[in-house]
Every structure is written in C-alpha cells, then in structure tokens.
C-alpha atoms as a printed R data frame, in Angstrom:
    type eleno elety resid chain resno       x       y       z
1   ATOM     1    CA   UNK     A     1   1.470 -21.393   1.355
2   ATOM     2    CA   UNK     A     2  -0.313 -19.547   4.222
3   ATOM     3    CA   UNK     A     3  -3.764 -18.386   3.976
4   ATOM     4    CA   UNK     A     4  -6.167 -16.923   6.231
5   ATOM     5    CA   UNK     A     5 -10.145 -16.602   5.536
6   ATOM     6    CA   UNK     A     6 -10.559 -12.455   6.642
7   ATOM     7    CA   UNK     A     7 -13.804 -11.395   5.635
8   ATOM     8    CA   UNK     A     8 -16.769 -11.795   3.197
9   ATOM     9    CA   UNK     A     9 -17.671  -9.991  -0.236
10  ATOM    10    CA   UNK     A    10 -21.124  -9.247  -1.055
11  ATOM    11    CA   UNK     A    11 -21.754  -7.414  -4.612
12  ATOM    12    CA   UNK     A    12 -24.710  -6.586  -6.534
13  ATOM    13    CA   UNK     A    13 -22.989  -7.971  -9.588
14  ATOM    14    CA   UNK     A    14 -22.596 -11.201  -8.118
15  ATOM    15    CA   UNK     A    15 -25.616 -13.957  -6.663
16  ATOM    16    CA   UNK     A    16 -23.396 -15.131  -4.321
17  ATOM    17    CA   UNK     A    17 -20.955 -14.429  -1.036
18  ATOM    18    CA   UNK     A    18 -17.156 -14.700  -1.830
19  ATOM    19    CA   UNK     A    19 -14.528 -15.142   1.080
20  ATOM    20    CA   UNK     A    20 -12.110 -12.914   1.194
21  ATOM    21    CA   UNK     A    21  -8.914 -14.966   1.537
22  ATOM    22    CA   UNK     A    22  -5.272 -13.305   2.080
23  ATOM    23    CA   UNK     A    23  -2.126 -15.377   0.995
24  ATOM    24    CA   UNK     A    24   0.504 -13.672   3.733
25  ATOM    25    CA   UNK     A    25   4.051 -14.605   5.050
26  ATOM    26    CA   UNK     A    26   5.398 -13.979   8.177
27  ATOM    27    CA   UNK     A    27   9.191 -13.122   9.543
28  ATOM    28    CA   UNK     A    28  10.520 -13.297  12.498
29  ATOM    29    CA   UNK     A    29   9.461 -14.595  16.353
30  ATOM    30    CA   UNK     A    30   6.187 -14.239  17.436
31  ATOM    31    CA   UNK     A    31   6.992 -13.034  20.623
32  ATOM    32    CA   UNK     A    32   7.925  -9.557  19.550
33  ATOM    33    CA   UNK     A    33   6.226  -6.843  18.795
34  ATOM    34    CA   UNK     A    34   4.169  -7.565  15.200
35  ATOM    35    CA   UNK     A    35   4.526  -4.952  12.719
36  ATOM    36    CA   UNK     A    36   1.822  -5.476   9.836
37  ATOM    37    CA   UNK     A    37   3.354  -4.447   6.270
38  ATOM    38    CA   UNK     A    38   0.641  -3.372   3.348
39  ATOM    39    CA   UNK     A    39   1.374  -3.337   0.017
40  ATOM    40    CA   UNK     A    40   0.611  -0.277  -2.881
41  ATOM    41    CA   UNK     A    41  -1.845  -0.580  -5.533
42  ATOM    42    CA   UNK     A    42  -0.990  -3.451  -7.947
43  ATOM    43    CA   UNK     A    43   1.844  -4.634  -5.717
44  ATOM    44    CA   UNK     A    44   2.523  -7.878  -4.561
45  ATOM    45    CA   UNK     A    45   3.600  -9.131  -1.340
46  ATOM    46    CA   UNK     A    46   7.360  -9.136  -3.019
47  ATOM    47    CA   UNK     A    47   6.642  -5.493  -3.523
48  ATOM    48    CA   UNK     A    48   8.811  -5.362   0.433
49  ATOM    49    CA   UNK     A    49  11.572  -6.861  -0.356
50  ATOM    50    CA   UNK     A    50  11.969 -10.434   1.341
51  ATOM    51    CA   UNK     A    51  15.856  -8.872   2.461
52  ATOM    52    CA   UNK     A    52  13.991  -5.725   3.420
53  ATOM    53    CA   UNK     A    53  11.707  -8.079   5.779
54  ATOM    54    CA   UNK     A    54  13.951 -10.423   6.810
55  ATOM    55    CA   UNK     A    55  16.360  -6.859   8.549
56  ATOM    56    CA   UNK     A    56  13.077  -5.737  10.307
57  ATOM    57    CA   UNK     A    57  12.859  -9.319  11.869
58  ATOM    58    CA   UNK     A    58  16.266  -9.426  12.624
59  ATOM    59    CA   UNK     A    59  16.016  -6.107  14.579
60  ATOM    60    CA   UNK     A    60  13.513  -7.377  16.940
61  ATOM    61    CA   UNK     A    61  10.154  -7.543  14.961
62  ATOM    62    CA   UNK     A    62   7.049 -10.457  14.217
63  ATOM    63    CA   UNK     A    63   6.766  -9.069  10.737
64  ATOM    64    CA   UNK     A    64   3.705  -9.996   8.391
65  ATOM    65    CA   UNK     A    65   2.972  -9.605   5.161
66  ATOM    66    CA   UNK     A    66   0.349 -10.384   2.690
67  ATOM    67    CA   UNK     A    67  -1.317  -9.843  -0.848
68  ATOM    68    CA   UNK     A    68  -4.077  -7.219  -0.879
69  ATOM    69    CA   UNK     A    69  -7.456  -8.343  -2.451
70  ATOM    70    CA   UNK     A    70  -7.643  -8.487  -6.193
71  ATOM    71    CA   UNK     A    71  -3.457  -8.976  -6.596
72  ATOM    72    CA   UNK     A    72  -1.327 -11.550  -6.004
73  ATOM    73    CA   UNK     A    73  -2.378 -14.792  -4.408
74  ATOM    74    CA   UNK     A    74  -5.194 -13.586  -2.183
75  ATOM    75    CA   UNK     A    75  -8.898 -13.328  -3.806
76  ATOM    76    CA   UNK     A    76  -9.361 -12.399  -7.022
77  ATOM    77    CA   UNK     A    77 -13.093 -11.232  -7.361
78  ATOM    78    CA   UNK     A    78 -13.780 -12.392 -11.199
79  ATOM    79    CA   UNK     A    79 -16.379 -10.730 -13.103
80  ATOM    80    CA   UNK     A    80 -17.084  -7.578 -11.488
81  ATOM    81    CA   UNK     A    81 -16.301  -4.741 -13.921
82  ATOM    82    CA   UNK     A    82 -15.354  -0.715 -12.754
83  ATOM    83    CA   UNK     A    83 -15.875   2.189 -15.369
84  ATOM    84    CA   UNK     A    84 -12.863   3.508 -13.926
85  ATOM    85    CA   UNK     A    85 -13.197   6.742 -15.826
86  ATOM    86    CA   UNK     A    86 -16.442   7.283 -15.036
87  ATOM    87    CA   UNK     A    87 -16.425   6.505 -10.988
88  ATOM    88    CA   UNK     A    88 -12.861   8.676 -11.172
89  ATOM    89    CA   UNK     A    89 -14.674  12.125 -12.623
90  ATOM    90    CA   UNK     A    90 -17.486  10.920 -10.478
91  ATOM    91    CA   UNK     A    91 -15.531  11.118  -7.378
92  ATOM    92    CA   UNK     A    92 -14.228  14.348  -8.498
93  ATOM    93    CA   UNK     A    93 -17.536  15.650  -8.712
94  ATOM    94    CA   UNK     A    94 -18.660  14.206  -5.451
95  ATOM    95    CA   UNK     A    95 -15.512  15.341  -3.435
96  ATOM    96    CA   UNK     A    96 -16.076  19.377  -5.084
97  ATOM    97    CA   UNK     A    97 -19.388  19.219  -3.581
98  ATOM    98    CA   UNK     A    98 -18.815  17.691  -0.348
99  ATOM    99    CA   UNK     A    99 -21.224  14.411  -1.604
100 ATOM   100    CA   UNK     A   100 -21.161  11.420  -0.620
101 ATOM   101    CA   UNK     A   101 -18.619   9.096  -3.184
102 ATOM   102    CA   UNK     A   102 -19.988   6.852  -6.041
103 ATOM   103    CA   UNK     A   103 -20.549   3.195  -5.165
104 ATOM   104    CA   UNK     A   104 -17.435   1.033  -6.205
105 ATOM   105    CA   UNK     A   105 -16.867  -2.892  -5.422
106 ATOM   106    CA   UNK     A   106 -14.986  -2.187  -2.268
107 ATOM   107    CA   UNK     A   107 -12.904   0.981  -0.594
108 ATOM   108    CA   UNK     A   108 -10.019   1.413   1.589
109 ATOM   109    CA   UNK     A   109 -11.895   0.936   4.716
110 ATOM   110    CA   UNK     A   110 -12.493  -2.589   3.171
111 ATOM   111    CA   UNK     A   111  -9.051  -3.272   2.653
112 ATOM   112    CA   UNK     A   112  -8.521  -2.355   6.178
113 ATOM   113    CA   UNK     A   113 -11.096  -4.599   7.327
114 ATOM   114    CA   UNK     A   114  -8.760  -7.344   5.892
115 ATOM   115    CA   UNK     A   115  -6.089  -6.442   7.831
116 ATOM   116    CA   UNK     A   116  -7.784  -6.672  11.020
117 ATOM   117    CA   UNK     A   117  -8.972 -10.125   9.616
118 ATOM   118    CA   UNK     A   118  -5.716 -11.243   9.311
119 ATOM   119    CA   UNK     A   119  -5.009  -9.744  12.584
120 ATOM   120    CA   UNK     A   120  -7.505 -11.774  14.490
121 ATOM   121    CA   UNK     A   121  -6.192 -14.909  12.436
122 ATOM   122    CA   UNK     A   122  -3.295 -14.585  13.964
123 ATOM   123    CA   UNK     A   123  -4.055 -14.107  17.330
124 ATOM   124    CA   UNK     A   124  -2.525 -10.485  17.269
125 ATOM   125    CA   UNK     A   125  -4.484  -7.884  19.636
126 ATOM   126    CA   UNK     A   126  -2.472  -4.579  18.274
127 ATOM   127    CA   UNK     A   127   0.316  -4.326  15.926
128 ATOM   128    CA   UNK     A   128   2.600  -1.650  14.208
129 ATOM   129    CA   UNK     A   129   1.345  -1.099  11.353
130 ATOM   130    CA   UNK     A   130   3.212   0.640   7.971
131 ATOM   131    CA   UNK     A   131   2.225   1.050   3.914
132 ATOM   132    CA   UNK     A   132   3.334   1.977   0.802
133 ATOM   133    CA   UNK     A   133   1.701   4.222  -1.544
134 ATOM   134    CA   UNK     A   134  -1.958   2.756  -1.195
135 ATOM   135    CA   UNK     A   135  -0.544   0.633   1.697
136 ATOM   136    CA   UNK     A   136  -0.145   3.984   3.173
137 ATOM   137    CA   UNK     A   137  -3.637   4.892   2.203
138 ATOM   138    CA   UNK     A   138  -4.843   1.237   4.182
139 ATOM   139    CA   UNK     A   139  -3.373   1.860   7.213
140 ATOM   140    CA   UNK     A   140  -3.927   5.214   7.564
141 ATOM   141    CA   UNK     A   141  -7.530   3.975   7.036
142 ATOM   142    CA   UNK     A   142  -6.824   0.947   9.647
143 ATOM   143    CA   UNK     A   143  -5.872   3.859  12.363
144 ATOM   144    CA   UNK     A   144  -9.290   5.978  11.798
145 ATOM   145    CA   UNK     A   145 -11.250   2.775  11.707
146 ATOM   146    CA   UNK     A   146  -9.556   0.643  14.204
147 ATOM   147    CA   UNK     A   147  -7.724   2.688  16.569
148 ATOM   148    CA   UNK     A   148  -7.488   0.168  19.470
149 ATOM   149    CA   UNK     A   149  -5.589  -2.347  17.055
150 ATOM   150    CA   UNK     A   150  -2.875  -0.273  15.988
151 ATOM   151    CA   UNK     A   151  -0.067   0.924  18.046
152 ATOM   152    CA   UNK     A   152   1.925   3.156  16.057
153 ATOM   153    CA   UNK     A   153   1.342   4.043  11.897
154 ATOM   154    CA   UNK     A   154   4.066   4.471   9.102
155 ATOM   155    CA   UNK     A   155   2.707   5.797   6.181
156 ATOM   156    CA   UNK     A   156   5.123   5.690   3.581
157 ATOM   157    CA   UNK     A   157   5.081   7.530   0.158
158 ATOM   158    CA   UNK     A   158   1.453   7.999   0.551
159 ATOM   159    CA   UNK     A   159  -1.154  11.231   1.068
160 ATOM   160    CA   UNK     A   160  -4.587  11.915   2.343
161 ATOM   161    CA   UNK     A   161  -7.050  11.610  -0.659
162 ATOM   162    CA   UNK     A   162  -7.449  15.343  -0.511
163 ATOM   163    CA   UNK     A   163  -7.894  16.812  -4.045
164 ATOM   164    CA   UNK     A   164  -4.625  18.743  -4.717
165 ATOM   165    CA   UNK     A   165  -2.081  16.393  -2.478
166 ATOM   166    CA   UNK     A   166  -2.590  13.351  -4.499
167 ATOM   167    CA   UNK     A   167  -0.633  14.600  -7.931
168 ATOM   168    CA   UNK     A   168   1.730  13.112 -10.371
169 ATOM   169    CA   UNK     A   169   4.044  14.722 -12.901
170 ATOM   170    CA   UNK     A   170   2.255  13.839 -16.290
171 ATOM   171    CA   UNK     A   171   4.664  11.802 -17.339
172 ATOM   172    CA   UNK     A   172   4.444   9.557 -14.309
173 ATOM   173    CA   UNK     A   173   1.005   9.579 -14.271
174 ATOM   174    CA   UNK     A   174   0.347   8.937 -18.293
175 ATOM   175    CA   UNK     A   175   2.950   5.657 -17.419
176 ATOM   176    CA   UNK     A   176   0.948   4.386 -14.675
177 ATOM   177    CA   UNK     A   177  -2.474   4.729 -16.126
178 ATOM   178    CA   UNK     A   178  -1.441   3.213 -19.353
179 ATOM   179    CA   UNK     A   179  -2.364  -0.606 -19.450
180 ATOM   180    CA   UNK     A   180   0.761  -2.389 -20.257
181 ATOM   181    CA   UNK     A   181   1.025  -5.415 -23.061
182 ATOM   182    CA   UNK     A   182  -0.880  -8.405 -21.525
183 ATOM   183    CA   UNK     A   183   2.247 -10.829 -23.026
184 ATOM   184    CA   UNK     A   184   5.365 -11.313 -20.637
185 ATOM   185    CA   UNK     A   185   7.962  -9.504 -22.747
186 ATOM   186    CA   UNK     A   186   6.097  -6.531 -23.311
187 ATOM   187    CA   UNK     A   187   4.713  -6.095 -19.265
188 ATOM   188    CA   UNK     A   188   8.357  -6.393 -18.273
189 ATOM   189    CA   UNK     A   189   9.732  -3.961 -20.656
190 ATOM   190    CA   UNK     A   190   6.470  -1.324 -19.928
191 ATOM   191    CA   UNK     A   191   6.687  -1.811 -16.318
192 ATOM   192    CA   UNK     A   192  10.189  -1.346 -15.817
193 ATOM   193    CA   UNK     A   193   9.797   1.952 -17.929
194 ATOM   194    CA   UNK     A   194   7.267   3.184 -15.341
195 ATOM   195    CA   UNK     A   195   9.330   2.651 -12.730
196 ATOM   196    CA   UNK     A   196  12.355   4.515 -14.240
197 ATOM   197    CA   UNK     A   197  10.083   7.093 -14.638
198 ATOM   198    CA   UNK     A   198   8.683   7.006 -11.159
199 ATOM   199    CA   UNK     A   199  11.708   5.868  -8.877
200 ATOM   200    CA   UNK     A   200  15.300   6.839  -7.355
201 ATOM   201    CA   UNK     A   201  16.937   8.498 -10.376
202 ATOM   202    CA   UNK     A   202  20.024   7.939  -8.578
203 ATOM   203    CA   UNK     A   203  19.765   4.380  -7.517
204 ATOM   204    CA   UNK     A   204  16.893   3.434 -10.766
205 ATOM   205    CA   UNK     A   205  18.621   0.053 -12.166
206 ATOM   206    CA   UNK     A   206  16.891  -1.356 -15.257
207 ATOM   207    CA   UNK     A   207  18.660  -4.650 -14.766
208 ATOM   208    CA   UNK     A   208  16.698  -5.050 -11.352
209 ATOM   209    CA   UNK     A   209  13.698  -3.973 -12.057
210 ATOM   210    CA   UNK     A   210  13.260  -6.099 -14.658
211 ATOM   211    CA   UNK     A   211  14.119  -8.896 -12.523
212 ATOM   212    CA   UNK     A   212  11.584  -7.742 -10.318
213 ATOM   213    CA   UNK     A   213   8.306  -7.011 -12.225
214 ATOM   214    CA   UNK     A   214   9.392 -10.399 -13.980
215 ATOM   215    CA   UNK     A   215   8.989 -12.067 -10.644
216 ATOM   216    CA   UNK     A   216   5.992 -10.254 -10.172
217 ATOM   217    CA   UNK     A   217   4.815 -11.407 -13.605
218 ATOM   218    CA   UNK     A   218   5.076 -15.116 -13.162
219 ATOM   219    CA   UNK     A   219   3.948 -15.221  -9.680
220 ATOM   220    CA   UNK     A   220   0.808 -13.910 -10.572
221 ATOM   221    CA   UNK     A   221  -0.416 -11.965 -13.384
222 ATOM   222    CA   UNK     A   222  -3.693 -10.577 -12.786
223 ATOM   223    CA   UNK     A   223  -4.746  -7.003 -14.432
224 ATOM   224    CA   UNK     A   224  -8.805  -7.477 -13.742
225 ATOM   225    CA   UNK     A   225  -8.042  -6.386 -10.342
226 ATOM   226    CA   UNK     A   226  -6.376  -3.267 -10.890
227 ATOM   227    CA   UNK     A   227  -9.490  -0.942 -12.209
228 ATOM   228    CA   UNK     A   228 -11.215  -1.836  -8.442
229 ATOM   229    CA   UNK     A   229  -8.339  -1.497  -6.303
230 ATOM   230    CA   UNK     A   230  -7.391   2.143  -8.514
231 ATOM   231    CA   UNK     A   231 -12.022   2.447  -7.835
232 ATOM   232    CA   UNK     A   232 -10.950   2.281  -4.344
233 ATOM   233    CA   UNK     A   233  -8.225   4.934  -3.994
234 ATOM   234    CA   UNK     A   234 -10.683   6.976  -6.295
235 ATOM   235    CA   UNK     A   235 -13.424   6.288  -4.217
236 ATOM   236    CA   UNK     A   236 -13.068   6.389  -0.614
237 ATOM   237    CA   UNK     A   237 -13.649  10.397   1.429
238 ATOM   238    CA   UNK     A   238 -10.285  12.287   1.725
239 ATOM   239    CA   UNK     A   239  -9.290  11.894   5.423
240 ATOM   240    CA   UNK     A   240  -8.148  14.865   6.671
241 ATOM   241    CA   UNK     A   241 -10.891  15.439   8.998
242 ATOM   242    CA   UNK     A   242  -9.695  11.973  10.644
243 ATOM   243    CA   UNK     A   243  -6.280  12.599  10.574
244 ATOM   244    CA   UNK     A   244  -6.829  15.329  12.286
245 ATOM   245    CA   UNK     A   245  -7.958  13.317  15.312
246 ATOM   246    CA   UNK     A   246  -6.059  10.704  15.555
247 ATOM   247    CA   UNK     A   247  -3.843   9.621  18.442
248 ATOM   248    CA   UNK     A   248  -1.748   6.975  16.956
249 ATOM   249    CA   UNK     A   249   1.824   7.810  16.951
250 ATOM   250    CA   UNK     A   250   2.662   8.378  13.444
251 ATOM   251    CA   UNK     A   251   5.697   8.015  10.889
252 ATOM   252    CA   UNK     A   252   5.626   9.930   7.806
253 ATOM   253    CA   UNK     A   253   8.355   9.169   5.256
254 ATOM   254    CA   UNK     A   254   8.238  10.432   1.720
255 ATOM   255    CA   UNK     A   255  11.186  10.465  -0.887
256 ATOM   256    CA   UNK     A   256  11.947  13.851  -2.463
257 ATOM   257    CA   UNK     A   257  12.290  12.014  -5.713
258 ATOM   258    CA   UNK     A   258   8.961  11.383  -6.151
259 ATOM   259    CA   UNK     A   259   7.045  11.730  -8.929
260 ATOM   260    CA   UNK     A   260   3.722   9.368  -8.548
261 ATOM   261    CA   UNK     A   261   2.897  10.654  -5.387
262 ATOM   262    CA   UNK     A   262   4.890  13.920  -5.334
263 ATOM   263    CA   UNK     A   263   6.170  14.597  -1.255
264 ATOM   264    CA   UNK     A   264   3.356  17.240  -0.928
265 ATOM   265    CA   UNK     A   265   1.224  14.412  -0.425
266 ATOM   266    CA   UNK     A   266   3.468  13.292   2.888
267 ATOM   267    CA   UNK     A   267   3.864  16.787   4.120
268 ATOM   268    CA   UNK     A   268   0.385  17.045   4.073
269 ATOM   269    CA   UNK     A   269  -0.469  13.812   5.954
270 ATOM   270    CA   UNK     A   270   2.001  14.930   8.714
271 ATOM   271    CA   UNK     A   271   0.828  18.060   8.963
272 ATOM   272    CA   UNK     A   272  -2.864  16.569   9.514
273 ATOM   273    CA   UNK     A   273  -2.167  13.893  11.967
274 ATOM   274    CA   UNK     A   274  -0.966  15.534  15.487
275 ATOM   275    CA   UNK     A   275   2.735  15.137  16.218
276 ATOM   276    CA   UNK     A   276   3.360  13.103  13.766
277 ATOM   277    CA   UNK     A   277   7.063  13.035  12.582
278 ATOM   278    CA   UNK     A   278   8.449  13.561   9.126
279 ATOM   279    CA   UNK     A   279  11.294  12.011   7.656
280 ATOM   280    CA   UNK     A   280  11.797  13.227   3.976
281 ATOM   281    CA   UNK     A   281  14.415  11.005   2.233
282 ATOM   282    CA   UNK     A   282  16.924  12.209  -0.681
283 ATOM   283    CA   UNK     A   283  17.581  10.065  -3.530
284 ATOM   284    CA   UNK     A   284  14.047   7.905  -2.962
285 ATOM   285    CA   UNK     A   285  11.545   8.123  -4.909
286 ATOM   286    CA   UNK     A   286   8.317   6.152  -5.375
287 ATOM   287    CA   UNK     A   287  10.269   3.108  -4.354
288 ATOM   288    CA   UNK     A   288  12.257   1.661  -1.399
289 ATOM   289    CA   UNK     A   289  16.280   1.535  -3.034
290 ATOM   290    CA   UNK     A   290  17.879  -0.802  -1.205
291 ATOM   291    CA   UNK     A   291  20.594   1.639  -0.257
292 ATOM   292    CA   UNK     A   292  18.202   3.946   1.408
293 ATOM   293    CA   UNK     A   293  17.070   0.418   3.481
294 ATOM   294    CA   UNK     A   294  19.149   1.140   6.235
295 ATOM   295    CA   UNK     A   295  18.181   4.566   7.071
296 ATOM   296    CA   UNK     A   296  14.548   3.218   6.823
297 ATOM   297    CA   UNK     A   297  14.696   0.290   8.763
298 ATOM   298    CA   UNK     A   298  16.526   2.249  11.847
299 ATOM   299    CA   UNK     A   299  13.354   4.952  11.147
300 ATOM   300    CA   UNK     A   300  10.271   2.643  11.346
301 ATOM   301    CA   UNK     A   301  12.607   0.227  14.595
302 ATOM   302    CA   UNK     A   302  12.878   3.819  15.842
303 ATOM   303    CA   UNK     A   303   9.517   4.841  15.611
304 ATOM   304    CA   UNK     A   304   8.137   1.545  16.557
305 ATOM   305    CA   UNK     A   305   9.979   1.182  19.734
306 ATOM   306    CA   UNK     A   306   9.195   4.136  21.059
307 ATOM   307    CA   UNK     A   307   5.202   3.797  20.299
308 ATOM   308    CA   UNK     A   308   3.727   2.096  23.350
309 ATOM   309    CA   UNK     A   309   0.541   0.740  23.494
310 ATOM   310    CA   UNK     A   310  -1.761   3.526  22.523
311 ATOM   311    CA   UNK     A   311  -3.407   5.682  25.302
C-alpha cells in the first residue's frame, strides 16, 4: 500500500487537525513524462481501469493514481455532517446573485491542493494532468490554481460549474441522488442500475458492472463521504471566468451518450478555455467502455505529447 501525507484539515466541527492522507498507485517508469489521473465523485482509484492504466504506461507515460479524500483508502473525515439540500439551494441562491458560496467542509480547490501534495511527494515538478466527471472538475481547478504544475489538462466528461451546463436527464439524476441499500446485495444491484442508466447504451454490460461496483464495494464501502465531496461540486464558484484565462493546453472529451453530465457541459468548457480541442465520442457515455479505450488513449498520448512545458 502506498500512501503519501498531502495536506492538513482544519474544521469547525472538529477540536483537532486531521492529515490528509492519499492511498495512490503508480504505473509505469519514472523517467517519463507523469500524467496525474483524478477520479469522479464517489469513485475509487479502480474507477480507471488498472488495463486502462497499465496502456497509458505502456505508451510512454509515469502514470499515478490515487483515492480522492472521503472515498476509498485515503482519509475519511468521520463526523462532520453536510445538509446537502440545504448548502445545494444555498449555492443556487448564492451563484443567481453573484455571492459568495456557503461554507462546506472542503471545495474543489481543496481537492486540488491534494494533488499538488501528492505531487511534491513524489518529487514531480509538472505533470499532465486528466479527470473524470469531478476529476474533471479537480483538475480543471488544479490548472486555475496551480498553473506552473500542470503541463497540459484533459478534462473528461466534466463542465464548468456554470448553472445551466451542469444538467442531467431526470432519470439519471433521480438514480444518482438516490442513496442506495447500505447491504452488499442491494448497493450492487442499485449501482449497477445507475450506471445502465447513465453509461454507453451500446457497450452498457450488467455482468461487468456488477463485477465492478462489487469490487468497489468490498474494497471500501464508505457513503459518509459522499454528501461533502457532492458539498464540494455544489459549492465551489463556476469557473468560467478562469477558464477563460488559462494557458494550459487543454483536452476536452465528452461522450454523446451522456446523460449525468449531458456533452453541453464539455462543449462549454472548450469553448471557455482558449484553443482548447474537443473530441466528442459516439457510443460513450458517462463512462470509459473499454472499446472506446483505444481511441482515448491515442487522444490524451496525443494531446500529451504535443503539450510542452507550459509558456
């Protein structure tokens, strides 16, 4: 088990200082160029594949990859409860009227703060960096925050936090804010309904996914977590204005399948962030099907390799 000590916690709720500690994995030779991976809201670090890893390593990349805070095997911080409802129609309110946000445990710049902590463990200066869904949300966050440690961005099936480019359908929505059964045979068979509703109809395979959120199940079940990591999507200023001003070579893919984060949310984050490129991908949806892998993997080698080290 690797683990790296990334930053410290300090809460109102709590008398004392918790250390923020990532459980990550790493593929590949250090020598090349390091491209960070950052995992979606509730997803483990098995949330990327380990074949999907293991083919970016094999194609010439250092490739890391870790548990968020509050999931997985990283920190859990116990005890520290989120009226998700009422910081979500907060943040509603706040964003309509140009406010500032309602306090929540932590936000996205925070989770980007542990990247960069697991950065400097490491011993990486810069690195490629690419997310998922709130992964996308992270690193996009990493790049406004940390510009001079990033040297290219993919933000995958992700969007800005601009009211109107963060929407569901209803019926993938309803399935994602509904708390599944707490005992094993009920999560599995909730959670792999959610994702039939949410991913590839083409390549959606009920067998798998069952296999998968079983994995995810016995590695580490954890729902406490999930009402502050959703607080922190909720929670954190749109970024537009950011985006805008980037100048971190940028990947945008989005599958036209999607239904969590519909591809208006992509189209919107390339627009923002100057010349970024857009690569909108049929038969995806809120998921990465392995037979969409290899047009992904040549994308983000693509990209990457032709990011240098930023200006």
């Amino acid at each position: 088990m690797s683990i790296a000590i990334v930053n410290t916690f300090d809460s109102s709720q709590r008398s004392d200082s918790a250390e923020i500690r990532l459980y990550y994995e790493t593929h590949g030779d250090p020598a090349d160029p390091a491209l960070l991976l950052v995992n979606g809201y509730s997803s483990q670090i098995i949330g990327w594949h380990p074949g999907f890893r293991e083919q970016l390593a094999e194609r010439g990349r250092f490739v890391v990859s870790f548990d968020n805070r509050d999931v997985g095997l990283s920190t859990h911080l116990d005890g520290i409860e989120v009226d998700l409802a009422a910081v979500s129609k907060a943040a509603v309110k706040a964003a309509a009227a140009g406010e500032p946000m309602p306090p929540v445990p932590y936000t996205l710049s925070d989770f980007a703060d542990d990247a960069v902590g697991l950065l400097d463990h490491l011993g990486v200066g810069a690195a490629h960096i690419a997310g998922m869904s709130m992964g996308g949300m992270i690193v996009q966050q990493m790049a406004i925050d940390h510009p001079d440690r990033v040297l290219s961005m993919t933000s995958i099936m992700s969007t800005t936090g601009e009211p109107g480019y963060f929407e569901a359908t209803p019926e993938a929505m309803a399935a994602l804010m509904t708390p599944p059964p707490a005992d094993r045979e009920g999560y599995i068979a909730a959670s792999v309904a959610f994702r039939k509703v949410s991913s590839s109809r083409r390549y959606f395979d009920p067998d798998r996914a069952a296999e998968m959120v079983a994995a995810s199940y016995d590695r580490m079940y954890y729902p406490e977590g999930l009402p502050r990591q959703m607080a922190a999507v909720r929670c954190s200023p749109p970024r537009a204005d950011a985006l805008r001003r980037l100048a971190v070579p940028t990947l945008v893919i989005h599958g036209r399948d999607d239904t969590l984060i519909q591809p208006n949310g992509g189209e919107r984050t390339a627009e923002l962030v100057p010349s970024a490129d857009l690569l909108l991908v049929g038969d995806m949806g809120h998921d990465l099907p392995e037979p969409r892998w290899p047009m992904l993997i040549d994308a983000i080698i693509s990209h990457t390799a032709h990011a240098g080290p930023h200006e």
